[in-house]
Coordinates of C-alpha atoms in Angstrom, one line a residue:
M1 CA 0.0 0.0 0.0
S2 CA 1.4 3.4 -0.9
D3 CA 2.2 6.0 1.7
A4 CA 0.2 8.6 -0.2
T5 CA -3.2 7.2 0.5
S6 CA -6.5 9.0 0.0
S7 CA -8.2 10.4 3.1
K8 CA -11.5 11.9 4.0
T9 CA -12.2 15.3 5.5
D10 CA -15.6 16.0 7.1
G11 CA -16.9 12.9 5.4
L12 CA -15.8 14.2 2.0
P13 CA -13.4 12.6 -0.4
T14 CA -10.0 14.3 -0.7
Q15 CA -7.4 14.0 -3.4
E16 CA -4.5 11.7 -3.0
K17 CA -1.5 13.7 -1.9
R18 CA 2.2 13.1 -1.4
N19 CA 3.5 16.3 0.2
F20 CA 2.5 19.6 1.7
I21 CA 2.5 21.6 -1.5
Q22 CA 0.4 19.1 -3.3
T23 CA -2.1 19.1 -0.5
L24 CA -2.5 22.8 -0.9
E25 CA -3.0 22.3 -4.6
V26 CA -0.7 25.3 -5.4
D27 CA 0.7 25.6 -8.9
T28 CA 4.4 24.8 -8.6
R29 CA 5.2 27.0 -11.5
L30 CA 3.4 29.9 -9.8
L31 CA 5.5 29.2 -6.7
G32 CA 8.6 29.3 -8.8
M33 CA 7.7 32.7 -10.2
I34 CA 6.9 34.1 -6.8
G35 CA 10.3 32.7 -5.6
A36 CA 12.0 34.4 -8.5
F37 CA 10.3 37.7 -7.8
I38 CA 11.3 37.5 -4.2
V39 CA 14.9 36.8 -5.1
V40 CA 15.0 39.7 -7.6
C41 CA 13.6 42.1 -4.9
L42 CA 16.1 40.9 -2.3
V43 CA 19.1 41.1 -4.6
F44 CA 18.2 44.7 -5.7
N45 CA 17.5 45.7 -2.2
V46 CA 21.0 44.7 -1.2
L47 CA 22.6 46.4 -4.2
T48 CA 20.6 49.6 -3.5
D49 CA 21.4 49.7 0.2
G50 CA 17.8 49.0 1.2
R51 CA 16.2 51.5 -1.2
F52 CA 14.5 49.0 -3.4
L53 CA 12.0 47.6 -0.8
T54 CA 11.0 51.0 0.6
A55 CA 7.3 52.0 0.6
R56 CA 8.1 54.7 -1.9
N57 CA 9.7 52.4 -4.5
I58 CA 7.0 49.7 -4.1
F59 CA 4.4 52.3 -4.7
N60 CA 6.2 53.5 -7.8
L61 CA 6.8 49.9 -9.0
S62 CA 3.1 49.2 -8.7
I63 CA 1.9 52.1 -10.8
Q64 CA 4.7 51.5 -13.4
T65 CA 3.6 47.9 -13.8
V66 CA -0.1 48.6 -14.4
S67 CA 0.0 49.7 -18.1
V68 CA 2.0 46.7 -19.3
A69 CA 0.1 44.3 -17.0
I70 CA -3.3 45.3 -18.4
M71 CA -2.1 44.6 -21.9
A72 CA -0.5 41.4 -20.9
T73 CA -3.8 40.0 -19.8
G74 CA -5.1 40.4 -23.3
M75 CA -1.9 39.1 -24.8
V76 CA -2.6 35.8 -23.0
F77 CA -5.7 35.3 -25.1
I78 CA -3.8 36.3 -28.2
I79 CA -1.0 33.8 -27.7
V80 CA -3.3 31.1 -26.4
T81 CA -5.1 31.2 -29.7
R82 CA -1.7 30.7 -31.4
H83 CA -1.4 34.3 -32.6
I84 CA 0.8 37.2 -31.7
D85 CA 0.3 41.0 -31.6
L86 CA 3.3 43.2 -32.2
A87 CA 1.2 46.4 -32.5
V88 CA 0.1 46.8 -28.9
G89 CA 2.6 49.6 -28.2
A90 CA 1.7 51.5 -31.3
L91 CA -2.0 51.0 -30.8
L92 CA -1.6 52.4 -27.3
A93 CA 0.0 55.5 -28.8
T94 CA -2.9 55.9 -31.2
C95 CA -5.5 55.6 -28.5
S96 CA -3.5 58.0 -26.3
A97 CA -3.3 60.5 -29.1
A98 CA -7.1 60.2 -29.8
M99 CA -7.9 60.8 -26.2
A100 CA -5.5 63.7 -25.8
M101 CA -6.8 65.4 -29.0
T102 CA -10.4 64.8 -27.8
Q103 CA -9.7 66.5 -24.5
T104 CA -7.6 69.5 -25.7
A105 CA -8.9 70.2 -29.2
I106 CA -12.1 68.5 -30.3
L107 CA -14.3 68.9 -27.3
P108 CA -13.2 72.5 -26.4
E109 CA -13.1 73.8 -30.0
V110 CA -15.9 71.9 -31.7
F111 CA -18.4 71.4 -28.8
G112 CA -17.3 74.3 -26.5
L113 CA -16.5 72.2 -23.5
E114 CA -13.7 73.8 -21.5
L115 CA -10.9 71.8 -20.0
G116 CA -12.2 70.7 -16.5
H117 CA -15.8 70.1 -17.7
P118 CA -17.0 66.9 -15.9
L119 CA -17.9 65.1 -19.2
I120 CA -14.5 65.6 -20.9
P121 CA -12.6 62.7 -19.3
W122 CA -15.4 60.2 -19.7
I123 CA -16.0 61.1 -23.4
A124 CA -12.3 61.0 -24.0
M125 CA -12.0 57.5 -22.5
L126 CA -15.0 56.3 -24.5
V127 CA -13.3 57.6 -27.7
G128 CA -10.1 55.9 -26.8
V129 CA -11.7 52.5 -26.1
A130 CA -13.8 52.8 -29.3
V131 CA -10.7 53.5 -31.3
G132 CA -8.7 50.7 -29.8
T133 CA -11.6 48.2 -30.2
A134 CA -12.2 49.1 -33.8
I135 CA -8.5 48.9 -34.8
G136 CA -8.2 45.6 -32.9
A137 CA -11.3 44.2 -34.6
F138 CA -9.9 45.3 -38.0
Q139 CA -6.6 43.5 -37.4
G140 CA -8.5 40.4 -36.2
Y141 CA -10.6 40.5 -39.4
L142 CA -7.4 40.5 -41.5
V143 CA -6.1 37.5 -39.5
G144 CA -9.3 35.6 -39.1
Y145 CA -11.1 36.0 -42.4
L146 CA -8.4 37.0 -44.9
M147 CA -6.0 34.5 -43.3
I148 CA -3.1 36.9 -43.2
P149 CA -0.6 35.7 -40.5
A150 CA -1.0 37.7 -37.3
F151 CA 2.8 38.3 -37.3
I152 CA 2.5 40.2 -40.6
V153 CA -0.7 42.1 -39.8
T154 CA 0.5 43.4 -36.4
L155 CA 4.1 44.1 -37.7
G156 CA 2.5 46.3 -40.3
G157 CA 0.2 47.7 -37.5
L158 CA 3.3 48.5 -35.5
L159 CA 4.5 50.8 -38.2
I160 CA 1.1 52.2 -39.2
W161 CA -0.5 53.1 -35.9
R162 CA 2.7 54.6 -34.4
N163 CA 2.8 57.1 -37.3
V164 CA -1.0 57.6 -37.3
A165 CA -0.5 58.8 -33.7
W166 CA 2.2 61.1 -34.9
Y167 CA 0.0 62.7 -37.6
M168 CA -2.9 63.1 -35.2
T169 CA -0.8 65.3 -33.0
S170 CA 1.5 66.8 -35.7
G171 CA 4.4 65.3 -33.7
Q172 CA 3.7 67.5 -30.7
T173 CA 3.4 66.6 -27.0
I174 CA -0.3 67.2 -26.1
G175 CA -1.1 68.4 -22.6
P176 CA -2.0 69.2 -19.9
L177 CA -4.7 66.6 -19.8
D178 CA -8.0 66.8 -17.8
P179 CA -7.4 66.7 -14.0
T180 CA -10.0 64.0 -13.5
F181 CA -8.5 61.9 -16.3
M182 CA -5.0 62.2 -14.7
T183 CA -6.3 60.6 -11.4
L184 CA -6.0 57.3 -13.2
G185 CA -2.3 57.6 -13.7
G186 CA -1.2 56.7 -10.2
I187 CA 0.2 59.3 -7.8
N188 CA -2.4 61.9 -8.8
G189 CA -5.3 59.6 -7.7
T190 CA -5.2 57.4 -4.6
L191 CA -7.6 56.2 -2.0
G192 CA -5.9 57.3 1.1
A193 CA -5.4 55.3 4.3
T194 CA -9.0 54.6 5.4
M195 CA -10.4 53.7 2.1
S196 CA -7.4 51.5 1.3
W197 CA -8.0 49.4 4.4
I198 CA -11.7 49.1 3.6
V199 CA -10.8 48.0 0.0
G200 CA -8.2 45.6 1.4
L201 CA -10.6 44.0 3.8
L202 CA -13.3 43.7 1.1
A203 CA -10.7 42.1 -1.2
V204 CA -9.8 39.6 1.6
A205 CA -13.5 38.8 2.1
A206 CA -14.0 38.3 -1.7
A207 CA -10.9 36.1 -2.0
C208 CA -11.9 33.9 0.9
W209 CA -15.5 33.7 -0.3
G210 CA -14.2 32.7 -3.8
L211 CA -12.0 29.9 -2.4
W212 CA -14.8 28.5 -0.2
S213 CA -17.3 28.8 -3.0
A214 CA -14.9 26.8 -5.2
R215 CA -14.8 24.1 -2.5
R216 CA -18.6 24.0 -2.2
N217 CA -18.8 23.7 -6.0
K218 CA -16.5 20.7 -5.9
I219 CA -18.5 19.1 -3.1
S220 CA -21.8 19.6 -5.0
H221 CA -20.3 17.7 -7.9
N222 CA -18.9 15.0 -5.6
A223 CA -15.3 15.9 -6.6
P224 CA -12.3 15.4 -4.4
V225 CA -11.5 18.5 -2.2
K226 CA -8.5 19.6 -0.1
P227 CA -8.6 19.1 3.7
V228 CA -10.2 22.0 5.6
W229 CA -6.8 23.0 7.1
A230 CA -5.4 23.4 3.6
E231 CA -8.2 25.7 2.6
Y232 CA -7.7 27.8 5.7
T233 CA -3.9 27.9 5.0
V234 CA -4.4 29.2 1.5
M235 CA -6.9 31.8 2.7
G236 CA -4.5 32.9 5.4
V237 CA -1.6 33.3 2.9
V238 CA -3.8 35.3 0.5
S239 CA -5.2 37.5 3.3
V240 CA -1.7 38.3 4.6
A241 CA -0.5 39.1 1.1
I242 CA -3.4 41.5 0.4
L243 CA -3.3 43.3 3.8
G244 CA 0.5 43.4 3.7
F245 CA 0.4 45.2 0.3
V246 CA -2.1 47.7 1.7
A247 CA 0.0 48.3 4.8
I248 CA 3.1 49.0 2.6
L249 CA 1.2 51.5 0.4
N250 CA -0.3 53.1 3.5
S251 CA 3.1 53.7 5.0
Y252 CA 4.2 55.9 2.1
Q253 CA 3.5 59.5 3.3
I254 CA 2.7 62.4 1.0
P255 CA 5.6 64.9 1.1
A256 CA 4.8 67.9 3.2
A257 CA 5.5 70.3 0.3
R258 CA 2.9 68.5 -1.8
L259 CA 0.4 68.7 1.0
R260 CA 1.0 72.4 1.4
R261 CA 0.4 73.0 -2.3
Q262 CA -2.8 71.0 -2.1
F263 CA -4.1 73.1 0.9
A264 CA -3.0 76.3 -0.9
A265 CA -4.9 75.3 -4.0
A266 CA -8.0 74.9 -1.8
G267 CA -7.4 78.3 -0.2
E268 CA -6.6 76.8 3.2
E269 CA -3.6 76.6 5.5
M270 CA -2.2 73.2 6.3
P271 CA -2.5 72.5 10.1
E272 CA 0.7 72.1 12.0
G273 CA 2.0 68.5 12.1
F274 CA -0.6 67.3 9.5
T275 CA 0.4 64.1 7.7
A276 CA -1.4 62.0 5.1
V277 CA -0.5 58.8 3.1
Y278 CA -1.2 57.9 -0.5
G279 CA -2.8 54.5 -0.1
I280 CA -3.9 52.3 -3.1
P281 CA -3.6 54.1 -6.5
F282 CA -6.7 54.2 -8.7
S283 CA -4.7 52.7 -11.5
V284 CA -3.9 49.6 -9.4
L285 CA -7.7 49.2 -8.7
L286 CA -8.2 49.4 -12.4
L287 CA -5.7 46.6 -13.0
I288 CA -7.4 44.5 -10.3
A289 CA -10.8 45.0 -12.0
V290 CA -9.3 44.1 -15.4
A291 CA -7.6 41.0 -13.9
V292 CA -10.9 39.8 -12.2
A293 CA -12.9 40.4 -15.4
M294 CA -10.4 38.6 -17.6
T295 CA -10.1 35.7 -15.2
I296 CA -13.9 35.4 -15.2
I297 CA -13.9 35.5 -19.0
A298 CA -11.2 32.8 -19.1
K299 CA -12.8 30.4 -16.6
K300 CA -16.5 31.1 -16.5
T301 CA -17.7 32.0 -19.9
R302 CA -18.3 30.2 -23.2
F303 CA -16.0 32.7 -24.9
G304 CA -13.1 31.8 -22.6
R305 CA -13.7 28.1 -23.1
Y306 CA -13.7 28.6 -26.9
I307 CA -10.4 30.5 -26.7
F308 CA -8.6 27.7 -24.9
A309 CA -10.2 25.0 -27.0
T310 CA -9.2 26.7 -30.2
G311 CA -5.6 27.2 -28.9
G312 CA -5.4 23.5 -27.9
N313 CA -6.6 22.2 -31.2
P314 CA -8.0 24.7 -33.8
D315 CA -9.2 22.0 -36.2
A316 CA -11.1 20.1 -33.5
A317 CA -12.6 23.3 -32.2
E318 CA -13.9 24.3 -35.7
L319 CA -15.3 20.8 -36.2
S320 CA -17.1 21.2 -32.9
G321 CA -18.9 24.2 -34.2
V322 CA -16.7 27.0 -32.9
N323 CA -16.6 30.0 -35.3
T324 CA -12.8 30.3 -35.0
R325 CA -12.7 33.2 -37.5
M326 CA -15.1 35.4 -35.5
L327 CA -13.4 34.3 -32.3
T328 CA -10.1 35.7 -33.7
V329 CA -11.8 39.0 -34.4
K330 CA -13.2 39.2 -30.9
V331 CA -9.9 38.3 -29.3
F332 CA -8.1 41.0 -31.2
A333 CA -10.9 43.5 -30.5
L334 CA -10.6 42.8 -26.8
M335 CA -6.8 43.3 -27.1
G336 CA -7.5 46.7 -28.7
A337 CA -9.8 47.7 -25.9
L338 CA -7.2 46.8 -23.3
C339 CA -4.6 48.8 -25.2
A340 CA -6.9 51.8 -24.9
I341 CA -7.3 51.2 -21.1
S342 CA -3.5 51.0 -20.8
A343 CA -3.2 54.2 -22.8
I344 CA -5.5 55.9 -20.2
V345 CA -3.1 54.8 -17.4
A346 CA 0.1 55.6 -19.3
S347 CA -0.9 59.1 -20.5
A348 CA -2.5 60.0 -17.2
R349 CA 0.7 59.0 -15.4
L350 CA 2.8 61.2 -17.7
T351 CA 0.1 63.9 -17.5
N352 CA 0.3 64.3 -21.3
H353 CA 0.5 62.5 -24.6
S354 CA 4.1 62.2 -26.0
N355 CA 5.3 60.7 -29.3
D356 CA 7.3 58.0 -27.6
I357 CA 4.5 56.7 -25.4
G358 CA 4.3 52.9 -25.5
T359 CA 7.6 52.5 -27.3
L360 CA 8.8 48.8 -27.0
D361 CA 5.7 48.0 -24.9
E362 CA 4.9 45.2 -27.4
L363 CA 8.1 43.4 -26.4
R364 CA 7.4 44.0 -22.6
V365 CA 3.9 42.7 -23.0
I366 CA 4.8 39.6 -24.9
A367 CA 7.6 38.9 -22.4
A368 CA 5.3 39.4 -19.5
A369 CA 2.8 36.8 -20.9
V370 CA 5.5 34.3 -21.7
I371 CA 7.4 34.7 -18.4
G372 CA 4.0 34.3 -16.8
G373 CA 3.6 30.8 -18.3
T374 CA 1.7 31.4 -21.5
A375 CA 2.8 28.7 -24.0
L376 CA 3.7 30.1 -27.4
A377 CA 2.4 26.8 -28.9
G378 CA -1.1 27.9 -27.7
G379 CA -3.7 26.5 -25.4
I380 CA -2.1 27.3 -22.1
G381 CA -1.9 30.5 -20.1
T382 CA -3.2 32.3 -17.0
I383 CA -4.1 35.9 -16.3
Y384 CA -2.4 36.0 -12.9
G385 CA 0.7 34.6 -14.4
A386 CA 0.9 37.4 -17.0
I387 CA 0.4 40.0 -14.3
L388 CA 3.2 38.4 -12.2
G389 CA 5.3 38.3 -15.3
A390 CA 4.8 42.0 -15.8
L391 CA 5.7 42.7 -12.2
I392 CA 8.9 40.7 -12.6
M393 CA 9.8 42.5 -15.7
Q394 CA 9.2 45.9 -14.2
S395 CA 11.1 44.9 -11.1
L396 CA 14.1 44.0 -13.2
Q397 CA 14.1 47.3 -15.1
S398 CA 13.4 49.4 -12.0
G399 CA 16.1 47.7 -10.0
M400 CA 18.7 48.0 -12.8
A401 CA 17.9 51.7 -13.2
M402 CA 18.4 52.2 -9.5
V403 CA 21.7 50.4 -9.6
G404 CA 22.8 52.6 -12.5
V405 CA 22.8 50.0 -15.3
D406 CA 22.7 51.6 -18.8
A407 CA 19.5 51.2 -20.9
P408 CA 21.1 49.0 -23.6
L409 CA 22.4 46.5 -20.9
Q410 CA 18.9 46.6 -19.3
N411 CA 17.4 45.5 -22.6
M412 CA 20.0 42.7 -22.9
V413 CA 19.1 41.4 -19.5
V414 CA 15.4 41.5 -20.2
G415 CA 16.0 39.6 -23.5
T416 CA 18.1 37.0 -21.7
V417 CA 15.4 36.5 -19.0
L418 CA 12.8 36.1 -21.8
V419 CA 14.8 33.3 -23.5
A420 CA 15.5 31.7 -20.2
A421 CA 11.9 31.8 -19.2
V422 CA 10.8 30.0 -22.4
L423 CA 13.5 27.4 -21.9
I424 CA 12.4 26.8 -18.3
D425 CA 8.8 26.5 -19.5
I426 CA 9.7 23.9 -22.1
I427 CA 11.6 21.8 -19.6
Y428 CA 8.8 22.2 -17.0
R429 CA 6.1 21.0 -19.4
K430 CA 8.2 18.1 -20.6
R431 CA 8.6 16.9 -17.0
I432 CA 4.9 17.4 -16.3
G433 CA 4.1 15.5 -19.5
A434 CA 6.5 12.7 -18.5
K435 CA 4.6 12.2 -15.2

């Protein structure tokens, strides 16, 4: 009889386990990525004399990661369906230019809405999302219905949309943008201490509810479940991670000079000894919302099932009745919409639209998805993996910048990490397949 025998918890069947990690049912590849991220942080913290893991740098790292991470969630679907999108950075620039011109020229000059009008930021964002979705759908049509390889379509798009953005703005930097619009960039829009704790506690409650609901769903289908202690362990780790992140962001105080300017702008005098913290940025909340929505699409919808089925075996999916051509259009349209959302965050963080916005983002986005475990052969990928991949990428670049590494060498390191990640993924999948 094997040592790893099946057991029962509360009268329910549990899966046969061999060790602690398997009992928790945690993805070993995810653990490896988390371990790599921790190593990167610790190494750079030593090299920067403790400056890397300060609240200020973690805050900056979080808002710098958002734009690429949002697009990486869409790139997962693109790669899972065995395509590629090299135009995401250029499309981001086009969407940014469209929103900037809408705010500063079209709405004020054509419709008489002055900068600061409450409708301006929302109209601009709708325009940006509409532009991104339309361009993405057009590229998807070329790939899905005209059968032009996605590599060629999006390589052409990289050249076309970058220069469309240039012509839209006549090559000029457009700004300043609407104040409400800029709150989605990071430091100009945060929740503060109290609301951050409230959001953190709600996130903990939602995570625990989701884990327990998944357990009850397995029970209802008479499927094996983890022991109760394992469920509580996972909930505890997730809760500590969420509340720890909130605590770090809430420890980053707003500089006194900035507070004085804010009070002065409101016509008030700052009280003696007054302090305040930034808390969770609105852009991070936007990333969380996108991540949750994309995860639900991937796991809970017919559209998501079709995406992974098509990526696993396109011929079988088509024979099963999946309209793979229209599916391609939808996936690229979704990618375009996410590029527009990333453009909102990127331009709001810069407080203007510049010609070089989104440059090389296509490489960072693809790298984030691949490092996060998305298989280039298609059929396999996770949203949380892509976000963690984006965080690792940004941590590498931020750490190297703090150490003083030149930009060319930074790109060389990122390229090396990308190739190494693909090699590790190939080895990992071979070992899993052998078992």
